[in-house]
Amino acid sequence: MTLAVTAGKGGVGKSTVAYNLGAELDAVVVDADLGMADLPARRGPDLHDVLAGRADALEAVDEGGPVALLPCGRSLAGARAADVTALAGTLDTVSRHYGEVVVDCPAGLGSDAGVALLAAEACLLVTRPTEPALAGSVQSRELARVLGTPLARVVLNRAGEAATRPVADALGAPVTTVPESDALARAQRAGQPVGVVAPDSQAASQFRALADSVGPLLDR
Amino acid sequence: MATLEANCRTAGGVTLVEVCVTAARPRRVRVENRLEGPVWPPRSDGVPEPGWDGEGFEGRVAPDDRLVLGYASPADPVDPPARIADEGEPGDREPTPQAVVKALGRREPPRAAMPGGADGADSATDFDGTCPGPDTPTSGPDTGPGSGSGGSAGNSVDAWFAAVEGRLEAAEDLVAATSVEEAEAAVERAGGIEAVRRLQKRVQEDRAVLARLDRRCSRARERAEAVDVPVEALARLA
């Protein structure tokens, strides 16, 4: 199954959620943010190459890190050469081979976000308890609805439980919060999932809860 | 042609609607609410079931798989409470990646944003763009020896060469055709005769830029071979 992690606007922690959720689900994380890749890259073929027909999807998956990752290139030329319509087939190929795939989508309502949502069986919407973030989330939820991709859950990042109810009401989906966390920041700096760096932290336990919650919903 | 039967009843101030759609062959149907109020669709874990939206439901019906739906609304009952608003062949309205890109627009960086304005590696078959060549000042004189060699200037040169080589491959493909059929196929691959004319023009421009570049490379090579920085002497002075 393929799970798209999307957001109405950038900077809300979407890539962090995709990476840590990928670690908990033992999934391949695909960095599909074609114009603004965020997840760690390494030498070798990347998603730009795959979407330009220069590399095979499976040879671009890097299994060497703490989380299996299909990274994305960072050059403008690469982003320009990438054929976004090929993303659906790429995700399908990776999903057939590896099983679980978590896609770090571009934020917003562009066609790259749309194709990733279309290819996914369900989506997660990452947001923050701020007005601009929530307004963007409503639009992203609408895009997912039009494309027929069910919203499995909302992840309210850097927030406490108090903010959960109004967000759940506004977006019409259950909410998991991820607290502001030193452990998570430390894990980010180390290029590791928080579940590895600080397994007893609250952030790690929230990502475990998130993974537990999306599993059954996706199996429906 | 699908057939809809619908009825409703009131319970606790809410109208509950039951819908059954049947069809003699597989059909895509859109069922819309006729009550003068919002649709409250069935939900799981707070999420509307797949296929539901604010006005109704869209899904499939087959001879051996009738479509049974139920929803609620705060509006008063009317008869019939729902109707088939649209129907068609199954899959005829399924979105495709191509349709998504068409509807939402391409999200590629504009040509003007490319390093040095060079068109990217995709230009192998794109003969329309401007082609400044790698001798356009892409990074300026501030790209000093300490600024690394694998940065955007390198990418820009690589992308430009990839584009030139792509055009040459396309041109060679046209030259290699030895029969009418092959020529027709080659012209089609190149995007039509107008694209071939543009290709020829671009290859001529490439020829001029490559010649200029060749001269510049020769001069740079001669200078590189002639210069030898006296590092040890400078280190003693510093």
Coordinates of C-alpha atoms in Angstrom, one line a residue:
Chain A
M1 CA 0.0 0.0 0.0
T2 CA 1.0 3.6 -0.7
L3 CA 0.4 6.3 1.8
A4 CA 0.8 9.9 0.8
V5 CA 1.9 12.5 3.4
T6 CA 0.8 15.9 2.3
A7 CA 0.4 19.4 3.6
G8 CA -1.4 22.6 2.6
K9 CA 1.7 24.6 3.1
G10 CA 5.4 24.0 3.5
G11 CA 7.3 24.2 6.8
V12 CA 4.8 22.3 8.9
G13 CA 7.1 19.2 9.4
K14 CA 5.7 17.0 6.6
S15 CA 9.1 15.5 5.7
T16 CA 9.8 14.8 9.3
V17 CA 6.5 13.0 9.7
A18 CA 7.0 11.0 6.5
Y19 CA 10.5 9.9 7.5
N20 CA 9.6 8.9 11.0
L21 CA 6.4 7.2 10.0
G22 CA 8.3 5.3 7.3
A23 CA 10.7 4.1 10.0
E24 CA 7.8 2.8 12.1
L25 CA 6.0 1.1 9.2
D26 CA 9.3 -0.3 7.9
A27 CA 8.3 1.3 4.6
V28 CA 10.3 2.8 1.7
V29 CA 10.0 6.6 2.0
V30 CA 9.8 8.3 -1.5
D31 CA 10.9 12.0 -1.5
A32 CA 8.4 13.2 -4.1
D33 CA 9.0 16.9 -3.4
L34 CA 10.4 17.4 -6.9
G35 CA 11.3 21.1 -6.6
M36 CA 12.2 21.2 -2.9
A37 CA 13.6 17.9 -1.8
D38 CA 14.2 17.7 1.9
L39 CA 15.2 14.2 2.9
P40 CA 18.8 13.1 2.9
A41 CA 20.3 12.4 -0.5
R42 CA 23.3 10.4 -1.5
R43 CA 25.2 9.8 -4.7
G44 CA 23.5 7.6 -7.3
P45 CA 20.2 7.8 -9.2
D46 CA 17.3 9.7 -7.7
L47 CA 13.7 10.3 -8.4
H48 CA 14.5 13.0 -11.0
D49 CA 16.5 10.4 -12.9
V50 CA 13.6 7.9 -12.6
L51 CA 11.0 10.4 -13.8
A52 CA 13.2 11.5 -16.7
G53 CA 13.6 7.8 -17.8
R54 CA 17.3 7.7 -16.9
A55 CA 17.1 5.2 -14.1
D56 CA 14.9 2.3 -12.9
A57 CA 12.7 3.0 -9.8
L58 CA 14.1 0.1 -7.9
E59 CA 17.7 0.9 -8.5
A60 CA 17.1 4.3 -7.1
V61 CA 15.9 3.0 -3.7
D62 CA 18.7 3.3 -1.1
E63 CA 18.4 0.6 1.5
G64 CA 21.7 1.5 3.2
G65 CA 20.3 4.1 5.6
P66 CA 18.2 3.7 8.8
V67 CA 15.1 4.1 6.6
A68 CA 14.9 2.8 3.0
L69 CA 14.7 5.9 0.9
L70 CA 14.1 6.9 -2.8
P71 CA 15.7 10.3 -2.6
C72 CA 15.0 13.2 -4.9
G73 CA 17.5 15.3 -6.8
R74 CA 17.9 19.0 -5.9
S75 CA 18.8 20.6 -9.3
L76 CA 16.4 22.8 -11.2
A77 CA 17.4 21.1 -14.4
G78 CA 16.5 17.7 -12.8
A79 CA 13.1 19.1 -11.7
R80 CA 12.5 20.4 -15.1
A81 CA 13.3 17.2 -16.9
A82 CA 11.2 15.1 -14.6
D83 CA 7.9 13.9 -16.0
V84 CA 5.5 14.0 -13.1
T85 CA 2.9 11.8 -14.8
A86 CA 5.5 8.9 -14.5
L87 CA 5.3 9.3 -10.7
A88 CA 2.2 7.1 -10.4
G89 CA 3.9 4.2 -12.2
T90 CA 7.1 4.7 -10.2
L91 CA 5.2 4.5 -6.9
D92 CA 3.3 1.4 -8.1
T93 CA 6.6 -0.3 -9.0
V94 CA 8.2 0.5 -5.6
S95 CA 5.0 -0.6 -3.8
R96 CA 4.8 -3.9 -5.7
H97 CA 8.4 -4.7 -4.8
Y98 CA 8.7 -3.4 -1.2
G99 CA 5.0 -3.4 0.0
E100 CA 4.7 -0.4 2.2
V101 CA 5.5 3.0 0.7
V102 CA 5.3 6.4 2.4
V103 CA 5.4 9.3 -0.1
D104 CA 6.6 12.7 1.1
C105 CA 4.5 14.9 -1.3
P106 CA 5.1 18.5 -2.2
A107 CA 3.1 20.9 -0.1
G108 CA 0.2 22.6 -1.8
L109 CA -2.1 22.0 -4.7
G110 CA 0.3 21.5 -7.6
S111 CA 0.1 18.6 -10.1
D112 CA 3.0 16.9 -8.4
A113 CA 1.0 16.7 -5.2
G114 CA -2.0 15.7 -7.2
V115 CA -0.4 12.8 -9.0
A116 CA 1.1 11.5 -5.7
L117 CA -2.3 11.7 -4.0
L118 CA -3.9 10.0 -7.0
A119 CA -1.4 7.1 -6.8
A120 CA -1.8 6.6 -3.1
E121 CA -4.4 4.4 -1.3
A122 CA -4.8 6.9 1.5
C123 CA -3.3 10.1 2.7
L124 CA -2.1 11.8 5.9
L125 CA -2.4 15.6 6.2
V126 CA 0.3 17.3 8.3
T127 CA -0.6 20.7 9.7
R128 CA 0.2 23.0 12.6
P129 CA -2.3 24.8 14.9
T130 CA -2.0 28.1 13.0
E131 CA -4.5 29.8 10.8
P132 CA -2.5 29.7 7.5
A133 CA -1.5 26.1 8.0
L134 CA -5.1 25.0 8.7
A135 CA -6.5 27.0 5.7
G136 CA -4.0 25.2 3.4
S137 CA -5.0 21.9 5.0
V138 CA -8.7 22.4 4.1
Q139 CA -7.7 22.9 0.5
S140 CA -5.4 19.9 0.5
R141 CA -8.1 17.8 2.0
E142 CA -10.4 18.9 -0.8
L143 CA -7.9 18.0 -3.5
A144 CA -7.6 14.5 -1.9
R145 CA -11.4 14.2 -1.9
V146 CA -11.7 15.1 -5.6
L147 CA -9.0 12.6 -6.4
G148 CA -10.8 9.9 -4.4
T149 CA -8.0 9.4 -1.9
P150 CA -9.3 8.9 1.6
L151 CA -7.8 11.1 4.4
A152 CA -6.7 8.5 7.0
R153 CA -5.5 10.9 9.6
V154 CA -4.4 14.4 10.4
V155 CA -1.0 14.9 12.1
L156 CA -0.9 18.1 14.2
N157 CA 2.8 18.9 14.5
R158 CA 4.5 20.7 17.3
A159 CA 1.2 20.9 19.2
G160 CA -0.3 19.7 22.5
E161 CA -3.5 17.6 22.9
A162 CA -5.5 20.8 23.6
A163 CA -5.5 21.8 20.0
T164 CA -6.8 18.4 18.8
R165 CA -10.5 18.9 18.9
P166 CA -10.9 22.0 16.8
V167 CA -8.6 20.6 14.2
A168 CA -10.5 17.3 14.1
D169 CA -13.7 19.3 13.7
A170 CA -12.3 21.6 11.0
L171 CA -10.8 18.8 8.9
G172 CA -13.3 16.0 9.6
A173 CA -10.7 13.3 10.4
P174 CA -9.1 11.9 13.6
V175 CA -5.9 13.7 14.8
T176 CA -2.6 12.5 16.1
T177 CA -0.4 15.2 17.7
V178 CA 3.4 15.3 17.6
P179 CA 4.8 17.4 20.4
E180 CA 7.6 20.0 20.2
S181 CA 10.5 17.7 21.0
D182 CA 14.2 18.0 21.7
A183 CA 14.6 14.3 21.0
L184 CA 13.1 14.8 17.5
A185 CA 15.4 17.7 16.8
R186 CA 18.3 15.6 18.0
A187 CA 17.3 12.7 15.8
Q188 CA 16.9 15.1 12.8
R189 CA 20.4 16.4 13.2
A190 CA 21.7 12.8 13.5
G191 CA 19.8 11.8 10.3
Q192 CA 18.0 9.1 12.3
P193 CA 14.4 8.3 13.1
V194 CA 13.4 9.5 16.6
G195 CA 12.4 5.9 17.4
V196 CA 16.1 4.9 17.1
V197 CA 17.7 7.9 18.8
A198 CA 15.2 8.3 21.7
P199 CA 12.8 5.3 21.7
D200 CA 11.4 6.4 25.1
S201 CA 10.6 9.9 24.1
Q202 CA 7.0 11.1 23.7
A203 CA 7.6 12.0 20.0
A204 CA 8.7 8.4 19.4
S205 CA 5.6 7.0 21.1
Q206 CA 3.4 9.3 19.1
F207 CA 4.9 8.1 15.8
R208 CA 4.3 4.5 17.0
A209 CA 0.7 5.4 17.7
L210 CA 0.4 7.0 14.3
A211 CA 1.7 3.9 12.6
D212 CA -0.7 1.7 14.6
S213 CA -3.6 4.0 13.7
V214 CA -3.0 4.1 9.9
G215 CA -2.5 0.3 9.5
P216 CA -6.1 -0.8 10.1
L217 CA -7.6 2.2 8.3
L218 CA -5.5 1.3 5.2
D219 CA -6.6 -2.3 5.3
R220 CA -10.3 -1.4 5.1
Chain B
M1 CA -29.2 2.5 -18.0
A2 CA -29.3 2.4 -14.2
T3 CA -32.5 2.5 -12.2
L4 CA -32.9 4.1 -8.8
E5 CA -35.3 3.4 -6.1
A6 CA -35.3 5.7 -3.0
N7 CA -37.4 6.2 0.0
C8 CA -37.1 8.1 3.2
R9 CA -38.4 8.3 6.8
T10 CA -38.0 10.7 9.6
A11 CA -36.5 9.8 13.0
G12 CA -35.8 12.3 15.7
G13 CA -36.0 15.3 13.4
V14 CA -33.6 13.8 10.9
T15 CA -34.6 12.4 7.5
L16 CA -33.0 9.0 6.7
V17 CA -32.7 8.2 3.0
E18 CA -32.4 4.7 1.6
V19 CA -31.3 4.3 -2.0
C20 CA -31.0 1.2 -4.2
V21 CA -29.5 1.4 -7.7
T22 CA -29.6 -1.5 -10.2
A23 CA -28.4 -1.8 -13.7
A24 CA -28.4 -4.5 -16.5
R25 CA -24.7 -3.9 -17.2
P26 CA -21.9 -2.3 -15.3
R27 CA -22.3 1.4 -15.0
R28 CA -20.8 4.4 -13.2
V29 CA -23.5 6.4 -11.5
R30 CA -23.7 9.6 -9.6
V31 CA -26.5 9.7 -7.1
E32 CA -27.5 13.2 -5.8
N33 CA -29.6 14.3 -2.9
R34 CA -32.9 16.1 -3.7
L35 CA -33.7 17.1 -0.2
E36 CA -33.3 20.8 0.5
G37 CA -30.5 20.4 3.0
P38 CA -27.0 19.0 3.5
V39 CA -26.0 15.3 3.0
W40 CA -24.7 13.6 6.2
P41 CA -22.8 10.7 4.7
P42 CA -21.9 7.4 6.5
R43 CA -18.5 7.7 8.2
S44 CA -15.9 5.5 9.6
D45 CA -13.7 6.9 12.4
G46 CA -15.1 10.3 11.5
V47 CA -14.1 10.0 7.8
P48 CA -16.8 10.0 5.1
E49 CA -16.9 6.6 3.4
P50 CA -15.2 6.6 -0.1
G51 CA -17.4 7.9 -2.8
W52 CA -19.4 10.5 -0.7
D53 CA -19.2 14.2 -1.0
G54 CA -21.3 17.2 0.0
E55 CA -24.1 16.5 -2.6
G56 CA -24.2 12.8 -2.9
F57 CA -22.3 9.7 -3.9
E58 CA -20.4 8.5 -7.0
G59 CA -19.7 4.8 -7.5
R60 CA -20.3 1.7 -9.6
V61 CA -23.2 -0.6 -10.0
A62 CA -23.2 -4.0 -11.8
P63 CA -26.0 -6.6 -12.6
D64 CA -24.8 -8.9 -9.8
D65 CA -23.7 -6.1 -7.4
R66 CA -26.5 -3.6 -6.8
L67 CA -25.6 -0.3 -5.1
V68 CA -27.3 0.2 -1.7
L69 CA -26.7 3.6 0.0
G70 CA -28.0 5.3 3.0
Y71 CA -27.5 8.8 4.3
A72 CA -29.2 11.4 6.6
S73 CA -30.2 15.0 6.3
P74 CA -31.8 17.6 8.6
A75 CA -34.1 18.7 5.7
D76 CA -37.8 17.6 5.3
P77 CA -38.6 14.6 3.2
V78 CA -39.4 14.9 -0.5
D79 CA -40.4 12.2 -3.0
P80 CA -38.1 10.9 -4.4
P81 CA -35.4 12.0 -2.0
A82 CA -32.5 11.2 -4.5
R83 CA -31.9 10.9 -8.2
I84 CA -29.3 9.7 -10.7
A85 CA -27.7 12.9 -11.8
D86 CA -25.2 11.3 -14.1
E87 CA -24.1 7.9 -15.4
G88 CA -21.7 6.5 -17.9
E89 CA -19.3 3.7 -18.6
P90 CA -17.3 2.4 -15.6
G91 CA -13.9 4.1 -15.4
D92 CA -14.8 6.9 -17.9
R93 CA -14.4 9.5 -15.2
E94 CA -11.5 8.0 -13.3
P95 CA -8.8 10.7 -13.0
T96 CA -5.4 9.9 -14.7
P97 CA -2.0 11.4 -13.9
Q98 CA -2.2 13.2 -17.3
A99 CA -5.6 14.6 -16.4
V100 CA -4.3 15.8 -13.0
V101 CA -1.4 17.5 -14.6
K102 CA -3.7 19.1 -17.2
A103 CA -6.1 20.4 -14.5
L104 CA -3.5 21.6 -12.0
G105 CA -0.8 22.7 -14.4
R106 CA 2.9 21.7 -14.6
R107 CA 5.0 22.5 -11.7
E108 CA 8.4 22.6 -13.3
P109 CA 10.8 25.5 -12.7
P110 CA 10.5 28.1 -15.4
R111 CA 13.2 28.2 -18.1
A112 CA 14.2 31.7 -16.8
A113 CA 15.0 30.2 -13.4
M114 CA 17.5 27.7 -14.8
P115 CA 21.1 28.3 -14.0
G116 CA 22.3 30.7 -16.8
G117 CA 18.9 30.3 -18.4
A118 CA 20.0 27.0 -19.9
D119 CA 17.2 24.7 -20.8
G120 CA 17.5 21.5 -18.9
A121 CA 18.2 17.9 -20.0
D122 CA 14.6 17.7 -21.1
S123 CA 15.5 19.8 -24.1
A124 CA 16.6 16.8 -26.1
T125 CA 13.3 17.0 -27.9
D126 CA 12.4 20.6 -27.2
F127 CA 13.7 22.8 -30.0
D128 CA 11.9 26.0 -29.0
G129 CA 13.9 27.4 -26.1
T130 CA 16.6 29.9 -26.2
C131 CA 20.0 28.4 -26.1
P132 CA 22.7 30.6 -24.6
G133 CA 25.2 27.8 -24.4
P134 CA 27.6 27.3 -21.5
D135 CA 29.6 30.4 -22.3
T136 CA 26.8 32.6 -20.9
P137 CA 28.2 33.9 -17.6
T138 CA 26.3 31.4 -15.5
S139 CA 28.0 31.9 -12.2
G140 CA 30.0 35.1 -12.7
P141 CA 33.5 35.9 -11.7
D142 CA 32.7 35.3 -8.0
T143 CA 32.8 31.6 -8.6
G144 CA 36.3 31.4 -7.2
P145 CA 38.5 28.3 -6.8
G146 CA 37.1 27.8 -3.3
S147 CA 33.5 27.6 -4.3
G148 CA 33.5 24.0 -5.4
S149 CA 33.3 22.5 -8.8
G150 CA 30.2 20.4 -8.5
G151 CA 27.7 23.2 -8.1
S152 CA 25.1 24.8 -10.3
A153 CA 27.6 25.8 -13.0
G154 CA 28.6 22.2 -13.5
N155 CA 25.0 21.1 -13.6
S156 CA 24.3 23.9 -16.1
V157 CA 27.1 22.8 -18.4
D158 CA 26.1 19.2 -18.1
A159 CA 22.5 20.0 -18.9
W160 CA 23.5 22.2 -21.9
F161 CA 25.7 19.4 -23.3
A162 CA 22.9 16.9 -22.7
A163 CA 20.5 19.1 -24.6
V164 CA 22.9 19.6 -27.5
E165 CA 23.6 15.9 -27.7
G166 CA 19.9 15.1 -27.6
R167 CA 19.4 17.5 -30.6
L168 CA 22.3 15.9 -32.5
E169 CA 20.8 12.4 -31.8
A170 CA 17.5 13.5 -33.1
A171 CA 19.1 15.1 -36.2
E172 CA 21.2 12.0 -36.8
D173 CA 18.1 9.9 -36.6
L174 CA 16.5 12.0 -39.4
V175 CA 19.7 11.7 -41.5
A176 CA 19.8 7.9 -41.1
A177 CA 16.4 7.3 -42.7
T178 CA 16.9 5.5 -46.0
S179 CA 13.4 4.8 -47.1
V180 CA 10.2 6.9 -47.3
E181 CA 8.7 4.9 -44.5
E182 CA 11.7 5.4 -42.3
A183 CA 11.8 9.1 -43.1
E184 CA 8.1 9.5 -42.2
A185 CA 8.7 7.6 -39.0
A186 CA 11.7 9.8 -38.1
V187 CA 9.8 13.0 -38.8
E188 CA 7.0 11.8 -36.6
R189 CA 9.4 10.9 -33.8
A190 CA 10.9 14.4 -34.1
G191 CA 7.4 16.0 -33.7
G192 CA 6.4 16.8 -37.3
I193 CA 8.0 18.8 -40.1
E194 CA 7.8 22.1 -38.3
A195 CA 9.7 20.6 -35.4
V196 CA 12.3 19.3 -37.9
R197 CA 12.8 22.8 -39.3
R198 CA 13.2 24.2 -35.8
L199 CA 15.7 21.4 -35.0
Q200 CA 17.8 22.2 -38.1
K201 CA 17.9 25.9 -37.1
R202 CA 18.9 24.9 -33.5
V203 CA 21.6 22.5 -34.7
Q204 CA 23.1 25.4 -36.8
E205 CA 23.1 27.6 -33.8
D206 CA 24.7 24.8 -31.8
R207 CA 27.4 24.5 -34.4
A208 CA 28.2 28.2 -34.0
V209 CA 28.2 28.0 -30.2
L210 CA 30.3 24.8 -30.2
A211 CA 32.9 26.4 -32.5
R212 CA 33.1 29.5 -30.3
L213 CA 33.3 27.3 -27.2
D214 CA 36.1 25.2 -28.9
R215 CA 38.2 28.3 -29.4
R216 CA 37.6 29.4 -25.9
C217 CA 38.5 26.0 -24.5
S218 CA 41.7 26.0 -26.5
R219 CA 42.7 29.4 -25.2
A220 CA 41.8 28.3 -21.6
R221 CA 43.8 25.1 -22.0
E222 CA 46.9 26.9 -23.3
R223 CA 46.7 29.3 -20.3
A224 CA 46.1 26.4 -17.9
E225 CA 49.2 24.7 -19.3
A226 CA 51.3 27.8 -19.1
V227 CA 50.5 28.9 -15.6
D228 CA 52.1 27.4 -12.6
V229 CA 51.3 29.0 -9.2
P230 CA 54.5 29.3 -7.1
V231 CA 52.7 28.0 -4.0
E232 CA 55.9 27.3 -1.9
A233 CA 57.3 30.7 -2.6
L234 CA 54.0 32.4 -1.8
A235 CA 53.8 30.4 1.4
R236 CA 57.2 31.6 2.5
L237 CA 56.2 35.2 1.9
A238 CA 52.8 34.9 3.6

